[in-house]
mmCIF file of C-alpha atoms and ligand atoms in Angstrom:
data_model
loop_
_atom_site.group_PDB
_atom_site.id
_atom_site.type_symbol
_atom_site.label_atom_id
_atom_site.label_comp_id
_atom_site.label_asym_id
_atom_site.label_seq_id
_atom_site.Cartn_x
_atom_site.Cartn_y
_atom_site.Cartn_z
ATOM 1 C CA MET A 1 -52.148 -48.520 -32.765
ATOM 2 C CA ILE A 2 -54.107 -52.034 -32.204
ATOM 3 C CA PRO A 3 -52.330 -51.972 -28.368
ATOM 4 C CA LEU A 4 -50.176 -55.125 -26.454
ATOM 5 C CA ALA A 5 -53.126 -55.812 -24.070
ATOM 6 C CA VAL A 6 -55.561 -53.164 -22.338
ATOM 7 C CA PRO A 7 -58.087 -53.487 -20.529
ATOM 8 C CA ASN A 8 -62.018 -54.592 -21.112
ATOM 9 C CA LEU A 9 -64.217 -51.935 -19.601
ATOM 10 C CA ALA A 10 -67.115 -53.421 -21.349
ATOM 11 C CA GLY A 11 -69.043 -54.202 -18.295
ATOM 12 C CA ARG A 12 -70.634 -52.337 -15.334
ATOM 13 C CA GLU A 13 -67.116 -50.866 -14.407
ATOM 14 C CA GLY A 14 -68.892 -47.611 -14.407
ATOM 15 C CA GLU A 15 -72.118 -48.499 -12.628
ATOM 16 C CA TYR A 16 -70.066 -50.039 -9.179
ATOM 17 C CA LEU A 17 -67.149 -47.096 -9.613
ATOM 18 C CA GLN A 18 -70.223 -44.972 -9.230
ATOM 19 C CA GLN A 19 -71.917 -47.038 -5.903
ATOM 20 C CA CYS A 20 -68.615 -46.344 -4.964
ATOM 21 C CA ILE A 21 -69.320 -42.635 -4.778
ATOM 22 C CA SER A 22 -72.609 -42.188 -3.688
ATOM 23 C CA SER A 23 -72.109 -44.152 -0.864
ATOM 24 C CA THR A 24 -68.558 -42.235 0.205
ATOM 25 C CA PHE A 25 -67.837 -46.150 0.401
ATOM 26 C CA VAL A 26 -63.782 -45.448 -2.304
ATOM 27 C CA SER A 27 -61.176 -46.107 0.158
ATOM 28 C CA THR A 28 -60.524 -49.609 2.195
ATOM 29 C CA VAL A 29 -63.991 -50.069 3.535
ATOM 30 C CA GLY A 30 -67.300 -51.221 1.862
ATOM 31 C CA GLU A 31 -68.921 -54.027 -0.202
ATOM 32 C CA PHE A 32 -66.895 -54.848 -2.731
ATOM 33 C CA VAL A 33 -64.133 -55.769 -1.351
ATOM 34 C CA GLY A 34 -65.789 -59.047 0.338
ATOM 35 C CA ARG A 35 -67.477 -59.393 -3.239
ATOM 36 C CA PHE A 36 -64.809 -58.801 -5.633
ATOM 37 C CA GLU A 37 -62.142 -61.711 -2.254
ATOM 38 C CA SER A 38 -65.316 -63.963 -2.922
ATOM 39 C CA MET A 39 -65.388 -64.434 -6.452
ATOM 40 C CA VAL A 40 -61.687 -64.695 -7.172
ATOM 41 C CA ALA A 41 -61.668 -67.441 -3.820
ATOM 42 C CA GLU A 42 -65.088 -69.041 -5.774
ATOM 43 C CA ALA A 43 -62.920 -68.968 -9.642
ATOM 44 C CA SER A 44 -59.723 -70.729 -7.981
ATOM 45 C CA GLY A 45 -60.919 -73.225 -5.726
ATOM 46 C CA ALA A 46 -59.947 -72.348 -2.602
ATOM 47 C CA PRO A 47 -62.067 -71.207 -0.056
ATOM 48 C CA HIS A 48 -60.116 -67.655 1.449
ATOM 49 C CA CYS A 49 -58.983 -64.891 -0.199
ATOM 50 C CA VAL A 50 -57.705 -61.789 0.584
ATOM 51 C CA ALA A 51 -57.434 -58.712 -1.855
ATOM 52 C CA THR A 52 -54.314 -56.562 -1.511
ATOM 53 C CA SER A 53 -52.914 -53.365 -3.674
ATOM 54 C CA ALA A 54 -51.407 -55.419 -5.799
ATOM 55 C CA GLY A 55 -50.054 -58.701 -6.874
ATOM 56 C CA THR A 56 -46.431 -57.261 -5.491
ATOM 57 C CA THR A 57 -47.728 -56.849 -2.073
ATOM 58 C CA ALA A 58 -49.582 -60.058 -2.447
ATOM 59 C CA LEU A 59 -46.365 -62.246 -3.435
ATOM 60 C CA HIS A 60 -44.692 -59.829 -0.176
ATOM 61 C CA ALA A 61 -46.755 -60.106 1.896
ATOM 62 C CA GLY A 62 -47.530 -64.169 1.678
ATOM 63 C CA LEU A 63 -43.750 -64.821 1.873
ATOM 64 C CA VAL A 64 -43.872 -63.064 5.563
ATOM 65 C CA ALA A 65 -46.808 -64.984 6.407
ATOM 66 C CA LEU A 66 -45.249 -68.384 5.092
ATOM 67 C CA GLY A 67 -42.521 -67.483 7.551
ATOM 68 C CA VAL A 68 -40.274 -66.480 4.880
ATOM 69 C CA LYS A 69 -37.485 -64.767 6.870
ATOM 70 C CA PRO A 70 -34.135 -62.153 6.515
ATOM 71 C CA GLY A 71 -31.286 -63.587 5.160
ATOM 72 C CA ASP A 72 -32.889 -66.679 3.675
ATOM 73 C CA LEU A 73 -32.556 -68.001 -0.488
ATOM 74 C CA VAL A 74 -36.428 -68.630 -1.781
ATOM 75 C CA ILE A 75 -36.373 -70.837 -4.967
ATOM 76 C CA CYS A 76 -37.441 -68.692 -8.177
ATOM 77 C CA PRO A 77 -37.781 -69.488 -11.731
ATOM 78 C CA SER A 78 -34.773 -66.964 -13.250
ATOM 79 C CA LEU A 79 -37.639 -66.502 -15.857
ATOM 80 C CA THR A 80 -40.109 -64.112 -14.916
ATOM 81 C CA PHE A 81 -41.551 -60.838 -14.107
ATOM 82 C CA ILE A 82 -38.631 -58.274 -11.907
ATOM 83 C CA ALA A 83 -42.034 -58.814 -9.078
ATOM 84 C CA SER A 84 -41.448 -62.619 -8.177
ATOM 85 C CA ALA A 85 -37.647 -61.485 -7.371
ATOM 86 C CA ASN A 86 -38.296 -58.198 -5.488
ATOM 87 C CA ALA A 87 -41.026 -59.510 -3.458
ATOM 88 C CA ILE A 88 -38.718 -61.602 -2.229
ATOM 89 C CA SER A 89 -36.404 -59.403 -1.377
ATOM 90 C CA HIS A 90 -38.914 -57.164 0.359
ATOM 91 C CA ALA A 91 -39.267 -59.927 2.415
ATOM 92 C CA GLY A 92 -35.125 -59.570 3.328
ATOM 93 C CA ALA A 93 -34.851 -62.668 1.341
ATOM 94 C CA MET A 94 -33.341 -63.928 -1.628
ATOM 95 C CA PRO A 95 -33.876 -65.431 -4.698
ATOM 96 C CA TRP A 96 -32.277 -69.205 -5.458
ATOM 97 C CA LEU A 97 -32.467 -68.240 -9.189
ATOM 98 C CA MET A 98 -33.115 -71.866 -11.936
ATOM 99 C CA ASP A 99 -33.660 -72.136 -14.957
ATOM 100 C CA VAL A 100 -36.928 -73.375 -16.676
ATOM 101 C CA SER A 101 -38.670 -76.399 -18.946
ATOM 102 C CA SER A 102 -38.698 -76.296 -22.837
ATOM 103 C CA GLU A 103 -42.140 -77.725 -23.074
ATOM 104 C CA SER A 104 -43.495 -74.896 -20.591
ATOM 105 C CA TRP A 105 -41.390 -72.403 -19.952
ATOM 106 C CA THR A 106 -41.712 -72.308 -16.010
ATOM 107 C CA LEU A 107 -39.772 -74.005 -13.384
ATOM 108 C CA ASP A 108 -38.481 -77.490 -14.046
ATOM 109 C CA PRO A 109 -39.289 -79.787 -11.310
ATOM 110 C CA ALA A 110 -35.945 -82.000 -12.491
ATOM 111 C CA ILE A 111 -33.907 -78.844 -12.222
ATOM 112 C CA VAL A 112 -35.146 -78.039 -8.963
ATOM 113 C CA ALA A 113 -34.703 -81.498 -7.274
ATOM 114 C CA ASP A 114 -30.899 -81.203 -9.044
ATOM 115 C CA CYS A 115 -30.113 -78.811 -7.204
ATOM 116 C CA LEU A 116 -31.347 -79.330 -3.969
ATOM 117 C CA ASP A 117 -29.721 -82.514 -3.704
ATOM 118 C CA ARG A 118 -26.805 -81.425 -4.663
ATOM 119 C CA ASP A 119 -26.259 -78.003 -3.047
ATOM 120 C CA THR A 120 -28.092 -78.363 0.204
ATOM 121 C CA ARG A 121 -28.078 -79.814 3.611
ATOM 122 C CA ARG A 122 -30.939 -79.986 6.158
ATOM 123 C CA THR A 123 -29.607 -78.821 9.489
ATOM 124 C CA ASP A 124 -31.850 -78.242 12.577
ATOM 125 C CA ASP A 125 -32.323 -74.736 11.789
ATOM 126 C CA GLY A 126 -33.558 -75.667 8.669
ATOM 127 C CA LEU A 127 -32.771 -76.891 4.996
ATOM 128 C CA ILE A 128 -29.256 -74.909 4.499
ATOM 129 C CA HIS A 129 -28.311 -73.928 1.312
ATOM 130 C CA VAL A 130 -24.378 -75.315 1.223
ATOM 131 C CA PRO A 131 -22.471 -72.955 -1.122
ATOM 132 C CA THR A 132 -23.711 -69.855 1.266
ATOM 133 C CA GLY A 133 -25.207 -70.667 4.144
ATOM 134 C CA LYS A 134 -28.274 -69.490 3.925
ATOM 135 C CA ARG A 135 -31.310 -71.373 4.792
ATOM 136 C CA VAL A 136 -34.022 -72.230 2.251
ATOM 137 C CA SER A 137 -37.654 -71.757 2.322
ATOM 138 C CA ALA A 138 -39.824 -71.384 0.095
ATOM 139 C CA ILE A 139 -40.339 -71.864 -3.788
ATOM 140 C CA VAL A 140 -42.431 -69.610 -5.608
ATOM 141 C CA ALA A 141 -43.978 -71.100 -8.943
ATOM 142 C CA VAL A 142 -44.997 -68.520 -11.686
ATOM 143 C CA PHE A 143 -47.444 -69.574 -14.345
ATOM 144 C CA THR A 144 -45.260 -67.924 -16.985
ATOM 145 C CA LEU A 145 -47.951 -66.347 -19.652
ATOM 146 C CA GLY A 146 -50.713 -67.991 -17.306
ATOM 147 C CA CYS A 147 -49.728 -71.600 -17.831
ATOM 148 C CA PRO A 148 -48.777 -73.821 -14.872
ATOM 149 C CA VAL A 149 -46.391 -75.121 -13.971
ATOM 150 C CA ASP A 150 -45.804 -78.817 -13.619
ATOM 151 C CA MET A 151 -46.730 -78.760 -9.884
ATOM 152 C CA ASP A 152 -47.600 -82.455 -8.130
ATOM 153 C CA PRO A 153 -43.404 -83.131 -8.638
ATOM 154 C CA ILE A 154 -43.100 -79.541 -7.053
ATOM 155 C CA VAL A 155 -45.209 -80.535 -4.284
ATOM 156 C CA GLU A 156 -43.818 -83.531 -3.525
ATOM 157 C CA LEU A 157 -39.913 -81.673 -3.687
ATOM 158 C CA ALA A 158 -41.439 -79.029 -1.171
ATOM 159 C CA ARG A 159 -43.450 -81.736 1.584
ATOM 160 C CA ALA A 160 -39.692 -83.523 0.855
ATOM 161 C CA TYR A 161 -37.277 -80.733 2.018
ATOM 162 C CA GLY A 162 -39.687 -78.802 4.054
ATOM 163 C CA LEU A 163 -39.670 -75.529 2.055
ATOM 164 C CA LYS A 164 -43.181 -73.690 1.811
ATOM 165 C CA VAL A 165 -44.843 -72.859 -2.303
ATOM 166 C CA LEU A 166 -46.129 -69.825 -2.963
ATOM 167 C CA VAL A 167 -47.963 -70.139 -6.067
ATOM 168 C CA ASP A 168 -47.129 -66.314 -8.551
ATOM 169 C CA GLY A 169 -50.406 -67.005 -10.096
ATOM 170 C CA ALA A 170 -50.124 -62.847 -11.664
ATOM 171 C CA ALA A 171 -51.576 -64.195 -15.103
ATOM 172 C CA ALA A 172 -53.066 -67.790 -13.750
ATOM 173 C CA LEU A 173 -57.124 -67.097 -13.127
ATOM 174 C CA GLY A 174 -58.590 -69.504 -15.731
ATOM 175 C CA ALA A 175 -55.745 -72.165 -16.343
ATOM 176 C CA ARG A 176 -55.846 -75.767 -14.711
ATOM 177 C CA TYR A 177 -53.581 -78.038 -13.656
ATOM 178 C CA LYS A 178 -54.412 -81.906 -14.697
ATOM 179 C CA GLY A 179 -58.317 -80.246 -14.813
ATOM 180 C CA ARG A 180 -57.525 -78.796 -11.245
ATOM 181 C CA LEU A 181 -57.819 -75.190 -10.649
ATOM 182 C CA PRO A 182 -55.000 -72.995 -9.254
ATOM 183 C CA GLY A 183 -55.879 -73.776 -5.363
ATOM 184 C CA GLU A 184 -56.484 -77.193 -5.661
ATOM 185 C CA ILE A 185 -52.532 -77.746 -6.909
ATOM 186 C CA GLY A 186 -51.156 -78.579 -3.767
ATOM 187 C CA ALA A 187 -49.984 -74.129 -3.200
ATOM 188 C CA ASP A 188 -49.717 -73.322 0.627
ATOM 189 C CA LEU A 189 -50.723 -70.087 -1.363
ATOM 190 C CA VAL A 190 -51.431 -69.152 -5.025
ATOM 191 C CA MET A 191 -51.252 -64.900 -5.879
ATOM 192 C CA TYR A 192 -52.839 -62.651 -8.672
ATOM 193 C CA SER A 193 -52.234 -59.799 -10.131
ATOM 194 C CA PHE A 194 -54.986 -57.513 -11.162
ATOM 195 C CA ASN A 195 -52.486 -54.794 -13.217
ATOM 196 C CA GLY A 196 -53.920 -53.446 -16.054
ATOM 197 C CA ASN A 197 -52.445 -55.883 -18.680
ATOM 198 C CA LYS A 198 -53.523 -58.695 -17.485
ATOM 199 C CA THR A 199 -56.499 -60.572 -18.092
ATOM 200 C CA VAL A 200 -58.780 -59.544 -15.466
ATOM 201 C CA THR A 201 -57.676 -55.759 -14.092
ATOM 202 C CA ALA A 202 -58.816 -53.910 -11.205
ATOM 203 C CA GLY A 203 -57.053 -51.470 -12.002
ATOM 204 C CA GLY A 204 -54.443 -52.708 -9.499
ATOM 205 C CA GLY A 205 -54.476 -54.663 -7.365
ATOM 206 C CA GLY A 206 -53.672 -58.421 -6.574
ATOM 207 C CA ALA A 207 -54.921 -61.273 -4.092
ATOM 208 C CA LEU A 208 -53.538 -64.203 -2.273
ATOM 209 C CA VAL A 209 -56.281 -67.869 -2.055
ATOM 210 C CA GLY A 210 -55.314 -70.529 0.360
ATOM 211 C CA HIS A 211 -56.752 -73.104 2.460
ATOM 212 C CA ASP A 212 -55.577 -72.766 6.021
ATOM 213 C CA GLU A 213 -57.933 -70.639 7.840
ATOM 214 C CA ALA A 214 -55.089 -69.597 10.512
ATOM 215 C CA LEU A 215 -53.006 -68.991 7.103
ATOM 216 C CA MET A 216 -54.995 -67.122 5.287
ATOM 217 C CA LYS A 217 -56.444 -65.569 8.859
ATOM 218 C CA LEU A 218 -52.727 -64.049 9.362
ATOM 219 C CA VAL A 219 -52.893 -62.767 5.584
ATOM 220 C CA ARG A 220 -54.530 -60.136 6.095
ATOM 221 C CA HIS A 221 -53.858 -58.950 9.732
ATOM 222 C CA LEU A 222 -50.358 -58.185 7.484
ATOM 223 C CA THR A 223 -52.059 -56.538 5.171
ATOM 224 C CA THR A 224 -54.218 -55.029 7.343
ATOM 225 C CA THR A 225 -51.292 -53.602 9.336
ATOM 226 C CA ALA A 226 -51.510 -56.022 11.783
ATOM 227 C CA ARG A 227 -54.149 -54.285 14.073
ATOM 228 C CA VAL A 228 -55.999 -55.682 17.131
ATOM 229 C CA GLY A 229 -59.578 -54.212 17.789
ATOM 230 C CA ALA A 230 -60.517 -51.750 16.622
ATOM 231 C CA ASP A 231 -58.365 -49.097 18.025
ATOM 232 C CA TYR A 232 -54.623 -48.359 17.677
ATOM 233 C CA ASP A 233 -53.843 -51.470 18.983
ATOM 234 C CA HIS A 234 -50.817 -53.381 16.540
ATOM 235 C CA ASP A 235 -49.007 -56.473 17.439
ATOM 236 C CA MET A 236 -46.774 -57.354 14.500
ATOM 237 C CA VAL A 237 -45.142 -54.999 11.592
ATOM 238 C CA GLY A 238 -47.501 -54.764 9.278
ATOM 239 C CA PHE A 239 -48.385 -53.705 5.663
ATOM 240 C CA ASN A 240 -50.860 -51.149 4.323
ATOM 241 C CA TYR A 241 -51.628 -53.333 1.699
ATOM 242 C CA ARG A 242 -54.606 -53.745 1.619
ATOM 243 C CA MET A 243 -56.771 -53.563 -1.774
ATOM 244 C CA THR A 244 -60.021 -50.295 -1.923
ATOM 245 C CA ASN A 245 -63.262 -50.412 -2.595
ATOM 246 C CA LEU A 246 -62.440 -48.986 -6.128
ATOM 247 C CA GLN A 247 -60.767 -51.079 -7.392
ATOM 248 C CA ALA A 248 -62.501 -54.014 -5.959
ATOM 249 C CA ALA A 249 -65.536 -52.671 -7.760
ATOM 250 C CA VAL A 250 -64.095 -52.385 -10.649
ATOM 251 C CA GLY A 251 -62.325 -56.181 -9.916
ATOM 252 C CA CYS A 252 -65.609 -57.077 -9.447
ATOM 253 C CA ALA A 253 -66.795 -55.907 -13.002
ATOM 254 C CA GLN A 254 -64.495 -57.576 -14.284
ATOM 255 C CA MET A 255 -65.333 -61.331 -12.544
ATOM 256 C CA GLU A 256 -68.539 -60.910 -14.107
ATOM 257 C CA ASN A 257 -66.102 -61.327 -17.038
ATOM 258 C CA LEU A 258 -64.224 -64.169 -16.594
ATOM 259 C CA ALA A 259 -65.246 -66.516 -18.524
ATOM 260 C CA MET A 260 -65.440 -64.125 -21.704
ATOM 261 C CA PHE A 261 -62.476 -63.520 -21.070
ATOM 262 C CA VAL A 262 -60.103 -66.935 -20.628
ATOM 263 C CA ALA A 263 -62.316 -67.875 -23.493
ATOM 264 C CA ALA A 264 -61.208 -65.253 -26.172
ATOM 265 C CA LYS A 265 -57.701 -65.181 -24.875
ATOM 266 C CA ARG A 266 -57.764 -68.640 -26.240
ATOM 267 C CA ARG A 267 -59.514 -68.160 -28.834
ATOM 268 C CA ILE A 268 -56.878 -65.800 -29.887
ATOM 269 C CA ALA A 269 -54.226 -67.940 -29.139
ATOM 270 C CA ALA A 270 -55.077 -70.515 -31.766
ATOM 271 C CA ARG A 271 -55.586 -68.452 -34.301
ATOM 272 C CA TYR A 272 -52.235 -67.223 -33.946
ATOM 273 C CA ASP A 273 -51.364 -70.832 -33.279
ATOM 274 C CA ALA A 274 -52.724 -71.758 -36.036
ATOM 275 C CA ALA A 275 -51.843 -68.791 -38.633
ATOM 276 C CA LEU A 276 -48.234 -68.291 -37.598
ATOM 277 C CA ALA A 277 -47.305 -71.408 -35.808
ATOM 278 C CA ASP A 278 -45.349 -73.922 -38.376
ATOM 279 C CA GLY A 279 -43.151 -76.599 -35.783
ATOM 280 C CA ILE A 280 -40.144 -76.211 -37.675
ATOM 281 C CA SER A 281 -39.206 -72.137 -37.470
ATOM 282 C CA VAL A 282 -41.836 -70.389 -36.080
ATOM 283 C CA HIS A 283 -43.422 -71.873 -32.546
ATOM 284 C CA ARG A 284 -46.278 -71.443 -30.786
ATOM 285 C CA PHE A 285 -45.886 -70.634 -27.066
ATOM 286 C CA PRO A 286 -46.100 -73.853 -24.480
ATOM 287 C CA ASP A 287 -48.865 -75.810 -24.448
ATOM 288 C CA PRO A 288 -48.147 -78.932 -22.417
ATOM 289 C CA ASP A 289 -50.273 -81.442 -21.432
ATOM 290 C CA TRP A 290 -51.113 -80.992 -18.557
ATOM 291 C CA ALA A 291 -51.760 -77.393 -18.468
ATOM 292 C CA GLU A 292 -54.913 -75.134 -20.208
ATOM 293 C CA SER A 293 -52.788 -72.076 -20.087
ATOM 294 C CA ALA A 294 -54.914 -69.070 -19.519
ATOM 295 C CA CYS A 295 -52.623 -67.693 -22.224
ATOM 296 C CA TRP A 296 -52.544 -64.663 -21.138
ATOM 297 C CA PHE A 297 -49.904 -62.849 -23.523
ATOM 298 C CA SER A 298 -50.178 -64.483 -27.654
ATOM 299 C CA GLY A 299 -47.331 -64.608 -29.497
ATOM 300 C CA VAL A 300 -44.724 -66.749 -31.288
ATOM 301 C CA TYR A 301 -41.509 -68.030 -30.407
ATOM 302 C CA VAL A 302 -38.848 -68.155 -33.468
ATOM 303 C CA PRO A 303 -35.237 -69.038 -32.450
ATOM 304 C CA SER A 304 -33.629 -68.501 -35.569
ATOM 305 C CA LEU A 305 -33.701 -65.344 -35.750
ATOM 306 C CA SER A 306 -31.274 -63.187 -33.764
ATOM 307 C CA PRO A 307 -32.266 -61.028 -31.235
ATOM 308 C CA ASP A 308 -31.504 -57.888 -33.797
ATOM 309 C CA GLN A 309 -33.824 -59.462 -36.299
ATOM 310 C CA HIS A 310 -36.603 -59.797 -33.393
ATOM 311 C CA ALA A 311 -35.881 -56.112 -32.614
ATOM 312 C CA GLY A 312 -36.276 -55.128 -36.715
ATOM 313 C CA ILE A 313 -39.568 -56.988 -36.847
ATOM 314 C CA ARG A 314 -40.577 -55.251 -33.188
ATOM 315 C CA ALA A 315 -40.077 -52.179 -34.628
ATOM 316 C CA ARG A 316 -41.349 -52.572 -38.364
ATOM 317 C CA LEU A 317 -44.801 -53.689 -36.647
ATOM 318 C CA ARG A 318 -44.728 -50.629 -34.637
ATOM 319 C CA GLU A 319 -44.817 -48.738 -38.178
ATOM 320 C CA ALA A 320 -47.421 -50.788 -38.790
ATOM 321 C CA GLY A 321 -49.974 -49.841 -36.053
ATOM 322 C CA ILE A 322 -48.951 -52.920 -34.114
ATOM 323 C CA ASP A 323 -47.829 -53.053 -30.626
ATOM 324 C CA ALA A 324 -45.781 -56.255 -30.213
ATOM 325 C CA ARG A 325 -42.833 -56.516 -28.023
ATOM 326 C CA PRO A 326 -40.114 -58.457 -26.610
ATOM 327 C CA PHE A 327 -40.495 -60.915 -23.742
ATOM 328 C CA TRP A 328 -39.159 -61.087 -20.062
ATOM 329 C CA LYS A 329 -34.833 -60.428 -19.399
ATOM 330 C CA PRO A 330 -34.457 -63.280 -17.326
ATOM 331 C CA MET A 331 -33.182 -62.356 -13.356
ATOM 332 C CA HIS A 332 -29.488 -63.605 -13.702
ATOM 333 C CA LEU A 333 -29.163 -61.117 -15.964
ATOM 334 C CA GLN A 334 -30.490 -57.699 -14.259
ATOM 335 C CA LYS A 335 -28.340 -55.370 -12.261
ATOM 336 C CA PRO A 336 -30.175 -55.739 -8.763
ATOM 337 C CA TYR A 337 -29.757 -60.292 -8.923
ATOM 338 C CA ALA A 338 -26.385 -60.252 -10.447
ATOM 339 C CA GLY A 339 -25.012 -61.498 -7.504
ATOM 340 C CA ALA A 340 -28.079 -64.052 -7.039
ATOM 341 C CA PRO A 341 -27.178 -68.105 -6.656
ATOM 342 C CA LEU A 342 -28.850 -69.817 -9.279
ATOM 343 C CA SER A 343 -28.367 -73.020 -11.620
ATOM 344 C CA GLY A 344 -27.412 -73.189 -15.020
ATOM 345 C CA MET A 345 -29.762 -71.232 -16.683
ATOM 346 C CA ASP A 346 -29.461 -73.005 -20.848
ATOM 347 C CA VAL A 347 -33.382 -72.522 -21.750
ATOM 348 C CA THR A 348 -33.908 -69.478 -20.386
ATOM 349 C CA ASP A 349 -31.107 -67.920 -21.938
ATOM 350 C CA ALA A 350 -32.088 -70.170 -25.743
ATOM 351 C CA ILE A 351 -35.915 -68.460 -25.180
ATOM 352 C CA TRP A 352 -36.311 -65.060 -23.820
ATOM 353 C CA PRO A 353 -34.002 -63.535 -26.389
ATOM 354 C CA HIS A 354 -36.122 -64.956 -29.182
ATOM 355 C CA VAL A 355 -39.932 -64.510 -28.111
ATOM 356 C CA LEU A 356 -42.260 -62.021 -29.640
ATOM 357 C CA THR A 357 -45.388 -61.364 -28.175
ATOM 358 C CA LEU A 358 -48.337 -59.700 -30.031
ATOM 359 C CA PRO A 359 -51.630 -57.872 -29.218
ATOM 360 C CA CYS A 360 -53.925 -60.097 -27.183
ATOM 361 C CA SER A 361 -56.093 -57.741 -25.505
ATOM 362 C CA THR A 362 -60.050 -59.503 -24.748
ATOM 363 C CA GLY A 363 -61.356 -56.176 -26.809
ATOM 364 C CA LEU A 364 -59.350 -57.536 -29.954
ATOM 365 C CA THR A 365 -60.973 -58.074 -33.559
ATOM 366 C CA GLU A 366 -61.279 -60.322 -35.728
ATOM 367 C CA ASP A 367 -60.477 -58.070 -38.382
ATOM 368 C CA GLU A 368 -57.383 -56.195 -36.224
ATOM 369 C CA GLN A 369 -55.782 -59.791 -35.546
ATOM 370 C CA GLU A 370 -55.886 -60.303 -39.225
ATOM 371 C CA HIS A 371 -54.674 -57.270 -39.672
ATOM 372 C CA VAL A 372 -51.889 -58.148 -37.544
ATOM 373 C CA ILE A 373 -51.203 -61.343 -38.341
ATOM 374 C CA SER A 374 -50.431 -61.065 -42.109
ATOM 375 C CA ASN A 375 -47.933 -58.509 -41.116
ATOM 376 C CA VAL A 376 -46.704 -61.085 -38.939
ATOM 377 C CA LYS A 377 -46.300 -63.672 -41.840
ATOM 378 C CA LYS A 378 -44.429 -60.551 -43.869
ATOM 379 C CA GLU A 379 -41.926 -59.658 -41.860
ATOM 380 C CA LEU A 380 -40.823 -63.489 -40.886
ATOM 381 C CA ALA A 381 -40.482 -64.729 -44.779
ATOM 382 C CA ARG A 382 -38.773 -61.302 -45.066
ATOM 383 C CA ALA A 383 -36.456 -62.063 -42.343
ATOM 384 C CA ASP A 384 -36.302 -65.847 -43.819
ATOM 385 C CA GLY A 385 -35.146 -64.575 -47.052
HETATM 386 C C1 PLP B 401 -47.921 -58.628 -13.400
HETATM 387 C C2 PLP B 401 -47.187 -59.912 -12.513
HETATM 388 C C3 PLP B 401 -46.494 -59.224 -11.523
HETATM 389 C C4 PLP B 401 -46.669 -58.390 -10.594
HETATM 390 O O1 PLP B 401 -48.033 -58.137 -10.377
HETATM 391 P P1 PLP B 401 -48.642 -56.363 -10.056
HETATM 392 O O2 PLP B 401 -49.845 -56.201 -9.675
HETATM 393 O O3 PLP B 401 -47.582 -55.291 -11.372
HETATM 394 O O4 PLP B 401 -47.480 -56.205 -8.781
HETATM 395 C C5 PLP B 401 -46.234 -60.840 -10.428
HETATM 396 N N1 PLP B 401 -45.399 -61.811 -10.867
HETATM 397 C C6 PLP B 401 -45.544 -61.928 -12.816
HETATM 398 C C7 PLP B 401 -45.119 -63.258 -12.717
HETATM 399 C C8 PLP B 401 -46.736 -60.673 -13.395
HETATM 400 O O5 PLP B 401 -46.779 -61.167 -14.742
#
């Protein structure tokens, strides 16, 4: 079976792990965590980084550090992995789900502007969402598939309405927005995930990067049980969200290959685009003017095929030894978020059932990709006829 996306462990992962074991530093103390944080900060264009146990826990701690309170609403695209919405819930808040732009499959600034203008009112207690009476405190901007959000207008809206901005850049290492790195686009915090299916993995793990030193100190404090001093003194309800040295050891070895991984992802995406996308019935994944996507996942968008036809194609590809998958089922169709306030969902509803994700591990060989391409071509022709 050619897998969808598996880790590429061809670097110094084993060597660094052995160093952890030989030194006995396998837990939350050890040199790799700090080294990993420096590497991630550097690759993000931001001065500060705090590594965490997962992307989801980074999002949770980030929202709390940004002042998101129980009962708040947090703007979030419906088209995302459920972790974005769950982290909002973990902070006691609720997502205000918004549709995405057809150009980028990310938050549409025009829709966000429209919803804020129509549904909110400024009060002494902050920005209030009139239909629910809840305070709106932040925007989670998700870089779908590693493709940047059109951030300039989002940051401008956030300033105008007094909202914080957290980028869910789970798979966005290597992406650029108008030539700028994720840490250089005006978000208060940027989160990454180092889960096993991301471009860079630490086995599991996450990170937050940012510019505001006081905010990043608070993030570090919150993720390390809010301990004061060396003994058992804690001044807040903190979290045990620290990354371990074992995870960071793998993460450091992976970061050494970041440029190679992103180049491989882009090469794989470009080959699928050239071989499969015709721009008429078969479309490539988004490539808006403002973005250099990190191309976390590759595949095609075939809106003319029904969800059943897509399921048939996936099943037959699987028989041919190819792991092809559907895309995120959006939040407004998920049981835990059925009651969340939402915008219209025309674009999201038109996208998600018609996406076919294809094998895109950085170790995918050209022969393997040719095998995938010829089978996908065959299936698309068959579905068309
Ligand atoms: C992977 C992912 C996450 C969650 O990261 P974990 O490290 O698995 O907790 C959050 N948001 C998006 C968009 C993701 O793709």
